[in-house]
Amino acid sequence: MNIDRRDAINTCIQNRGEITLKELEELFPDVSSMTLRRDLAYLEQKDEIIRVRGGAKSIRALSNNKEEIYSYRETENKDEKVKIARKAVQFIETGRSVFLDSGTTIMCLAKILPDDNLFILTSGPNIGLEMIKKHKPSVTLIGGQLNRDNISVSGLQSLDFLNTINVDIAFMAASGFSLNSGFTSGNYNECELKRFIMKKARKRILLMDSTKMNKNMPFTFGTFEDIDILICDKKLPEDILKSAKEHGIKVY
């Protein structure tokens, strides 16, 4: 019986990528929480899963859960990303220091930013090239290691450089979000850079299309406590919207 249950739990986690203890208790109402914890410990010893706070994640999913190639993401949900960018541009303030994160949604924003006196700082070389098509903004690229998949730089060099820069407004992007895991990224170095920027910026604006909702990547760089504004293409699920309002976040 233990073997059958553990196989069922493992299959569920591998298919879903992760599961919470609460969800396991609902799936196996006749099994105690302590027994389910022992099942997870057994599966972890077998290198099938890794236990996390409140549940477990599939090791296989974590190893495969890399960022999607930029060229693919550039064409995916393009209308939604443009919609988000048009909402975001209203928060641009002339004469401010503005950080533009990497990613396709931020690229949509870069394309429609006004040709105005702005101090642009970005971790995306392609976004920097887009910005210099305009005449008035000054553009600074962060140095560091270049990720081929999403055209972003990060690493210790990046953090050292950012330590000398002041940021008024940061436009950030996430590869995934859930109430349990927060805003997540598929690359550890990029996660550290995002976390650093969100602590440093005076105003933090998160841009995210609805396909990222309830999707988890391996590394968390922030939660609702770390942002001021959330911009999405569609109305948020009720539980997420409620949590955002409880944290005083303005949702657009």
Short mmCIF file of C-alpha atoms in Angstrom, two decimals, residues 4 24 46 48 52 54 63 80-81 83 105 111 119 129 177 190 192 198-199 243 250-251:
data_model
loop_
_atom_site.label_atom_id
_atom_site.label_comp_id
_atom_site.label_asym_id
_atom_site.label_seq_id
_atom_site.Cartn_x
_atom_site.Cartn_y
_atom_site.Cartn_z
CA ASP A 4 1.32 2.31 -4.41
CA LEU A 24 -1.61 16.02 -0.86
CA LYS A 46 15.28 8.42 -4.19
CA GLU A 48 12.80 12.03 -7.44
CA VAL A 52 10.46 22.78 -0.11
CA GLY A 54 4.97 23.54 2.45
CA SER A 63 16.41 20.67 -14.31
CA GLU A 80 -0.86 41.01 -24.75
CA LYS A 81 2.67 42.31 -24.22
CA LYS A 83 -1.15 46.01 -24.21
CA THR A 105 7.57 42.50 -22.59
CA LYS A 111 9.84 50.63 -28.35
CA PHE A 119 18.52 58.11 -17.80
CA LEU A 129 20.17 49.11 -28.85
CA PHE A 177 4.38 33.96 -10.48
CA GLU A 190 19.51 37.01 -13.04
CA GLU A 192 20.08 38.02 -7.80
CA MET A 198 13.97 45.80 -6.52
CA LYS A 199 15.61 46.72 -3.21
CA SER A 243 -3.61 39.38 -2.06
CA LYS A 250 -1.92 49.16 -7.54
CA VAL A 251 -3.09 46.77 -10.24
#
